[in-house]
XYZ file of C-alpha atoms in Angstrom:
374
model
C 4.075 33.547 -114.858
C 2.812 31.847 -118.587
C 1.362 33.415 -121.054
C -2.748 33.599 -121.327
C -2.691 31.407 -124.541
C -0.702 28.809 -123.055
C -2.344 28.495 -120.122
C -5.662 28.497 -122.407
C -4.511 25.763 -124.584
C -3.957 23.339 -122.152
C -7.121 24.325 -120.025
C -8.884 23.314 -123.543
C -7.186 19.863 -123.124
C -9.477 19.088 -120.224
C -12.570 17.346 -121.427
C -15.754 19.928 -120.282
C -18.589 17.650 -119.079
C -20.664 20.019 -116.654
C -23.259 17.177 -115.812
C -19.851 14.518 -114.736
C -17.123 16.571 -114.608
C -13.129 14.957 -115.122
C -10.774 15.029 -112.915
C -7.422 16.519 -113.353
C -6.026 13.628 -113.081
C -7.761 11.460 -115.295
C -7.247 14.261 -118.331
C -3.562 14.859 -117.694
C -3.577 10.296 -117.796
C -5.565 9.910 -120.945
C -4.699 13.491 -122.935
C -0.719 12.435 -123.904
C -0.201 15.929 -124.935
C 0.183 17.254 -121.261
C 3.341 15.120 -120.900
C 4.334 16.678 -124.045
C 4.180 20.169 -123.122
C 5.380 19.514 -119.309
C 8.583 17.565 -121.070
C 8.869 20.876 -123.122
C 8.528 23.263 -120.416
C 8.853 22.314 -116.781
C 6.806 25.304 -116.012
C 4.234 23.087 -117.051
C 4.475 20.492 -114.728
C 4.822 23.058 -111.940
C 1.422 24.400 -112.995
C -0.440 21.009 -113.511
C 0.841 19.863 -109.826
C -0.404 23.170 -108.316
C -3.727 22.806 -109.955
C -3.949 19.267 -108.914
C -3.619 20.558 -105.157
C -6.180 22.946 -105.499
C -8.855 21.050 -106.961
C -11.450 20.325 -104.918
C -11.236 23.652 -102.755
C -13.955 26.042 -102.318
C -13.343 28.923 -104.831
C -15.796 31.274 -102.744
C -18.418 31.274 -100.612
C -22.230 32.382 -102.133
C -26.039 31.873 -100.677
C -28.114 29.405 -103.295
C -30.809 31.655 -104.887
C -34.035 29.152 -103.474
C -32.421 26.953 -100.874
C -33.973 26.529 -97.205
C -33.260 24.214 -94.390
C -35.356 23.677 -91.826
C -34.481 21.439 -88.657
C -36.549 20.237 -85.827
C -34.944 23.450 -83.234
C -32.391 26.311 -84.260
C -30.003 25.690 -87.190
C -27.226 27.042 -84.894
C -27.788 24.047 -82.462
C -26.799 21.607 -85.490
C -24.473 22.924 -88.106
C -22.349 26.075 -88.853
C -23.669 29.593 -89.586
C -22.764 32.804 -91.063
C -23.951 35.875 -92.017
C -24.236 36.385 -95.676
C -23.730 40.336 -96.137
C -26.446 40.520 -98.701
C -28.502 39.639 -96.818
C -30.438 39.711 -93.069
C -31.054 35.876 -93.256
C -28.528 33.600 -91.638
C -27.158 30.487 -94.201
C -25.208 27.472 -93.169
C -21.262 27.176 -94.118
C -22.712 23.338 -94.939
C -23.243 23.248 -98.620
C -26.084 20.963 -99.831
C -24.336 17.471 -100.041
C -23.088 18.126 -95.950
C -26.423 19.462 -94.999
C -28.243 16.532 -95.862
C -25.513 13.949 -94.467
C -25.840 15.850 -91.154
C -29.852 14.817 -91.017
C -31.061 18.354 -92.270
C -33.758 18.932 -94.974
C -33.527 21.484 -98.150
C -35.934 22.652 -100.067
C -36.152 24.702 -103.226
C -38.513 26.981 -102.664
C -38.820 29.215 -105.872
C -40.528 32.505 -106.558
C -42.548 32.655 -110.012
C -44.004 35.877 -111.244
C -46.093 33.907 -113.441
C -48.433 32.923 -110.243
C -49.090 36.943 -110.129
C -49.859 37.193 -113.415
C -52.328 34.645 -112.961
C -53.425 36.416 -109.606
C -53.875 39.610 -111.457
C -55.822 38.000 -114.830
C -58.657 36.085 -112.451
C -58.782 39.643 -110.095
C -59.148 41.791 -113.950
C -61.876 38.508 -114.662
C -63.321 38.970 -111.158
C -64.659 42.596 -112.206
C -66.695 40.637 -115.186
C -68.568 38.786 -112.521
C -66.861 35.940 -113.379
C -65.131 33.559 -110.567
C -62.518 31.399 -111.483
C -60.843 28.720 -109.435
C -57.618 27.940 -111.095
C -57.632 24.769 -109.147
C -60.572 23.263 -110.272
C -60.412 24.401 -114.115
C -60.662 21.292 -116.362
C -57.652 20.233 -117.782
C -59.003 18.833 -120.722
C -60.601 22.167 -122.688
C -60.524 21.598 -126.184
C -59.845 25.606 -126.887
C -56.688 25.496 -124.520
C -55.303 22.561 -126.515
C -56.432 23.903 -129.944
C -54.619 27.844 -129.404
C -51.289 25.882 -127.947
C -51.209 23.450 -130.816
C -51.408 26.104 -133.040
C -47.929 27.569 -131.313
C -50.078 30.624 -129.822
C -47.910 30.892 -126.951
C -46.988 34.564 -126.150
C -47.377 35.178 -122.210
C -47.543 31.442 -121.738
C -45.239 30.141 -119.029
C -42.164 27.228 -119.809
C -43.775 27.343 -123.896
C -43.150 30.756 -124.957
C -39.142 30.524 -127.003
C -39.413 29.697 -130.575
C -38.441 26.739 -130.190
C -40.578 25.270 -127.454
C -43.188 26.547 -130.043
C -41.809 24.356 -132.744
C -42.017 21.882 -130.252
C -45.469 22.594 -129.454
C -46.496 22.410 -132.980
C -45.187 19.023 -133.904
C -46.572 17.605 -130.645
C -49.804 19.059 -131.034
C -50.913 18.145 -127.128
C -54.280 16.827 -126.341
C -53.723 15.971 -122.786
C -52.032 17.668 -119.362
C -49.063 14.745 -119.512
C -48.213 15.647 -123.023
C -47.474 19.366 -121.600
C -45.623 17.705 -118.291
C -44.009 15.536 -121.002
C -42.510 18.342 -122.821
C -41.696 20.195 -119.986
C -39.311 17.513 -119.149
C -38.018 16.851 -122.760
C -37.475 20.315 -123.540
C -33.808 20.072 -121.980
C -30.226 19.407 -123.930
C -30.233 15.348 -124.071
C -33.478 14.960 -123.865
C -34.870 17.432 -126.775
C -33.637 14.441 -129.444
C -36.489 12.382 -128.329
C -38.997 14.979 -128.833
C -39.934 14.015 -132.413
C -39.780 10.162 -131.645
C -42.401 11.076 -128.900
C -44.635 13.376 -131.438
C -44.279 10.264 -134.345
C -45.042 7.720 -131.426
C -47.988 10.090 -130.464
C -50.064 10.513 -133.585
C -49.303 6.778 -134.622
C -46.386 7.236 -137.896
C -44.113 5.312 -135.223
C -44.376 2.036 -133.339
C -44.150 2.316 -130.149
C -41.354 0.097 -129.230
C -40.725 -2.724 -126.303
C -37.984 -2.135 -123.937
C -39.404 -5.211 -121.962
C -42.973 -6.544 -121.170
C -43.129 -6.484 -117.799
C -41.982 -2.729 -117.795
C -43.788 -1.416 -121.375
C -46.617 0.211 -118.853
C -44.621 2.432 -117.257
C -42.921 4.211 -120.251
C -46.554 4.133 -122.286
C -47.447 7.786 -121.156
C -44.622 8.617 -122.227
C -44.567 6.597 -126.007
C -42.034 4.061 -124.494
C -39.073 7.167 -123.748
C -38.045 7.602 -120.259
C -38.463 10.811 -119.758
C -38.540 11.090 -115.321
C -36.500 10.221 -112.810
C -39.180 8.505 -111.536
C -39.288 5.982 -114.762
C -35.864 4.873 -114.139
C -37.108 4.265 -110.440
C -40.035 2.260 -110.751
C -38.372 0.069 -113.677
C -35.615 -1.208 -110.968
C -38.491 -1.825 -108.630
C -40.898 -3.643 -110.740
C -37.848 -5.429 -113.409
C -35.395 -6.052 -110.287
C -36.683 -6.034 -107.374
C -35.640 -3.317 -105.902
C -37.063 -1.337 -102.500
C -37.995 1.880 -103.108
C -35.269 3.468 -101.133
C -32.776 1.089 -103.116
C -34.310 2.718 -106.300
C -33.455 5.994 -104.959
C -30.198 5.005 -104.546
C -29.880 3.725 -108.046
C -30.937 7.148 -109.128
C -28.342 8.693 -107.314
C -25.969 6.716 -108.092
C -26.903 6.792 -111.990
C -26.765 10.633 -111.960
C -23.046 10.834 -110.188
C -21.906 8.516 -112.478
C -19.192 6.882 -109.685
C -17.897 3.930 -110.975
C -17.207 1.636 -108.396
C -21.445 2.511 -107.271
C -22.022 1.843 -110.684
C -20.703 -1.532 -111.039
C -22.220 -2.250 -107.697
C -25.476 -1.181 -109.130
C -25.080 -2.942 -112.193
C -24.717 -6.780 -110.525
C -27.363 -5.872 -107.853
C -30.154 -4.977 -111.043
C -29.113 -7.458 -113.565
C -29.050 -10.282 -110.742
C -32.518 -9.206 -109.889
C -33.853 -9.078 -113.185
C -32.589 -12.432 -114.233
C -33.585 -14.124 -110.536
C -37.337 -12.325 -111.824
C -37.036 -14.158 -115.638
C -35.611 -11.682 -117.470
C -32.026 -12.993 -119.649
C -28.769 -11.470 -118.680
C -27.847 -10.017 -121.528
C -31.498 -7.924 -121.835
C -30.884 -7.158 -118.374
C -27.478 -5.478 -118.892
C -29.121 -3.563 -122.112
C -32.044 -2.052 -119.960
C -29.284 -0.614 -117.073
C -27.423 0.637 -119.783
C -30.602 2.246 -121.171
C -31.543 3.702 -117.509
C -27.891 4.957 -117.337
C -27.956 7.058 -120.331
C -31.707 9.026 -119.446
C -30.109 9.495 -115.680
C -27.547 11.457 -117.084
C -30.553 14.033 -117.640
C -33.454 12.317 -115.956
C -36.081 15.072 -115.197
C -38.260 14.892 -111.515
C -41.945 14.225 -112.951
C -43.375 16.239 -110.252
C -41.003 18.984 -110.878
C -42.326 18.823 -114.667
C -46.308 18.845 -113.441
C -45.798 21.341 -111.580
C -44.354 23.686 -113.960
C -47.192 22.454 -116.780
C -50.003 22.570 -114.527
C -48.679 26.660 -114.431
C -47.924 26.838 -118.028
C -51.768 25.291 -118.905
C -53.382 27.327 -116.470
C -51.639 30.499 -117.841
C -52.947 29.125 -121.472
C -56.553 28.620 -120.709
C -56.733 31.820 -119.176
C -55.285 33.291 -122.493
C -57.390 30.731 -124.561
C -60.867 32.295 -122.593
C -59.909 35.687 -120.982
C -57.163 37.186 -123.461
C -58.058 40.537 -123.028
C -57.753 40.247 -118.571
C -54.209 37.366 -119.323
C -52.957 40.136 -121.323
C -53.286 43.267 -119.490
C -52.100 40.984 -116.331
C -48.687 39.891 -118.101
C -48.193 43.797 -119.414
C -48.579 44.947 -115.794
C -46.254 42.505 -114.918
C -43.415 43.539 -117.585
C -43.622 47.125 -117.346
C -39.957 47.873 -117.423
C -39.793 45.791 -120.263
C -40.770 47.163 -123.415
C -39.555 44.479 -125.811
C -42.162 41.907 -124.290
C -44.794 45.118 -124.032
C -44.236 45.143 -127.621
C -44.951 41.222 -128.046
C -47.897 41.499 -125.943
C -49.448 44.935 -127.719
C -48.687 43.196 -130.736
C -50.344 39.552 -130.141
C -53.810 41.722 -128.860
C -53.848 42.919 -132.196
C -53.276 40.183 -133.231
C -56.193 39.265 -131.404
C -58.464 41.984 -132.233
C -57.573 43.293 -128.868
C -57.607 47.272 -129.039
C -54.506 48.515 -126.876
C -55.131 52.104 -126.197
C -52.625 54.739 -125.098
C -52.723 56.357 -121.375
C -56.119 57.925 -120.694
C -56.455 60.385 -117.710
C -59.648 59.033 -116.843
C -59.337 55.188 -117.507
C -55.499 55.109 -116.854
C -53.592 53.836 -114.015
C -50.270 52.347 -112.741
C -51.446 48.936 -113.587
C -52.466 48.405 -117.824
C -56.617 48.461 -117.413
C -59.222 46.348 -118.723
C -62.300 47.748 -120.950
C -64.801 46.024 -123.544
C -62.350 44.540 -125.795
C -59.402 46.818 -125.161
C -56.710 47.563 -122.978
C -55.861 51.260 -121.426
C -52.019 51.259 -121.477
C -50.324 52.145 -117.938
């Protein structure tokens, strides 16, 4: 047995990197004060051998929240199951990386309750007379882009936190990539190019050239790579690379395994220079494409999640009164964002009544102007 605080004070010797994390190994080699304290106490070096054996084991076994596999016949026929007791569904004892070496599929299939809000507001609109097709409404309205410039965001999906707002404000977003933009850039890593992409974006910055021949594919984005997709197309179009190479790159750029990574590196920067482009910019631009993987956002992750967050934003920016009572039905039990919500409708002259017997009922009501609390 050691005491809690030792045991603490070396675990805080172990560099924490969630994104690349170190081995044991490699810490206890460059961190000299573990031979220190093992020379000290040989308890030590008892406990730093046992933990070296155990690395890598599974702790426990748990069911990812979204994850689904589907096969061409019965799971059963092609890779371990079990039956999670929390549930009636059958999961495979294959975690994610062994599912996919064994030929399987996963997808990430994620539940939003924003998408019943939105069912709710265009039912609420419905009542008005008023049909609206959320996939066909134009993503270019002025009013939208006016109220989310202005930081309005309450009840808007991905934008709402103070400082997404912030973020919102200094951007001020004329277009449906600025929102997929931010989506993407609103992440630790990323969020210290946000205001180089809002001074790039209303001209008090140049934008500036990573390389000619790949300048177009960073321009929607004010010359940052922002997607995983950037970093993808660059090796194709500055390197030569297949598109199944490029994927590879990516993969290989987000791991961060060295001996990939130096296989990587002489692959791109002897395809670059083969296509014109000098060594030395060559090896600056994979360095450049190494740094963004480490937190490289999916692009079509990103639009997905803004073409949600603008729809949710023109329905507020047209229909506040219906995108209101829809997001209070939808946070009943929660009566610190009932609060937010009662308090932006006054905000926006929007009368919230109390329960009525006659008008009232389980979900919050619509009237002229006003809403008929639950």
């Amino acid at each position: 047995q050691m005491p809690y605080g030792q045991v603490d004070k070396l675990s805080k010797m172990v560099p924490q990197n969630p994104a690349n994390p170190v081995k044991l190994a490699d810490a206890i080699a460059n961190e000299p004060r573990f031979a220190e304290e093992a020379e000290r106490e040989p308890i030590v070096q008892t406990l730093l051998d046992m933990a070296q054996k155990l690395e890598g084991l599974y702790r426990h076994a748990s069911t990812h929240a979204a994850g689904i596999v589907i096969g061409d016949r019965p799971l059963s026929e092609l890779v371990p199951m079990y039956r999670d007791p929390r549930s009636d569904m059958p999961v495979t004892q294959f975690n994610m990386k062994y599912v996919e070496q064994a030929g399987l599929v996963k997808f990430d299939f994620l539940g939003l309750k924003t998408l019943t809000v939105l069912e709710t507001a265009v039912k609420l609109i419905r009542r008005r007379g008023i049909e609206i097709d959320l996939a066909t409404i134009p993503l270019d309205d002025p009013e939208t882009y006016a109220m989310l410039s202005r930081g309005e965001v309450v009840g808007v999906f991905q934008v709402e936190s103070a400082g997404m707002r912030k973020a919102l404000i200094g951007m001020r977003p004329d277009c449906i990539e600025d929102i997929i933009a931010l989506v993407a850039l609103y992440r630790p890593g990323p969020m210290e190019n946000i205001p180089t992409y809002n001074a790039r974006k209303h001209g008090e910055e140049e934008m500036a050239s990573i390389h000619p021949k790949i300048d177009h594919l960073v321009k929607e984005t004010q010359g940052v790579i922002v997607y995983q997709e950037q970093v993808m197309q660059i090796a194709q179009e500055l390197s030569g690379y297949s598109l199944g190479e490029a994927d590879l790159l990516r993969r290989a750029m987000g791991k961060k395994i060295r001996a990939e990574m130096d296989k990587q590196r002489e692959r791109f920067v002897s395809g670059a220079v083969e296509r014109g482009v000098g060594k030395p910019q060559a090896d600056f631009i994979f360095d450049l494409l190494a740094k963004f993987a480490d937190y490289g956002f999916n692009k079509s992750h990103a639009a997905a999640y803004a073409v949600v967050s603008y729809q949710t934003a023109y329905l507020k920016a047209h229909y506040p009164v219906e995108f209101l009572a829809a997001s209070m039905t939808l946070d009943m039990g929660n009566t610190d964002k009932l609060a937010d919500f009662r308090q932006d409708a006054l905000r926006l002259g929007i009368e919230v009544l109390a329960p009525s017997v006659t008008s009232s009922f389980r979900p919050f009501e619509v009237g002229e102007n006003r809403i008929y609390y639950s």
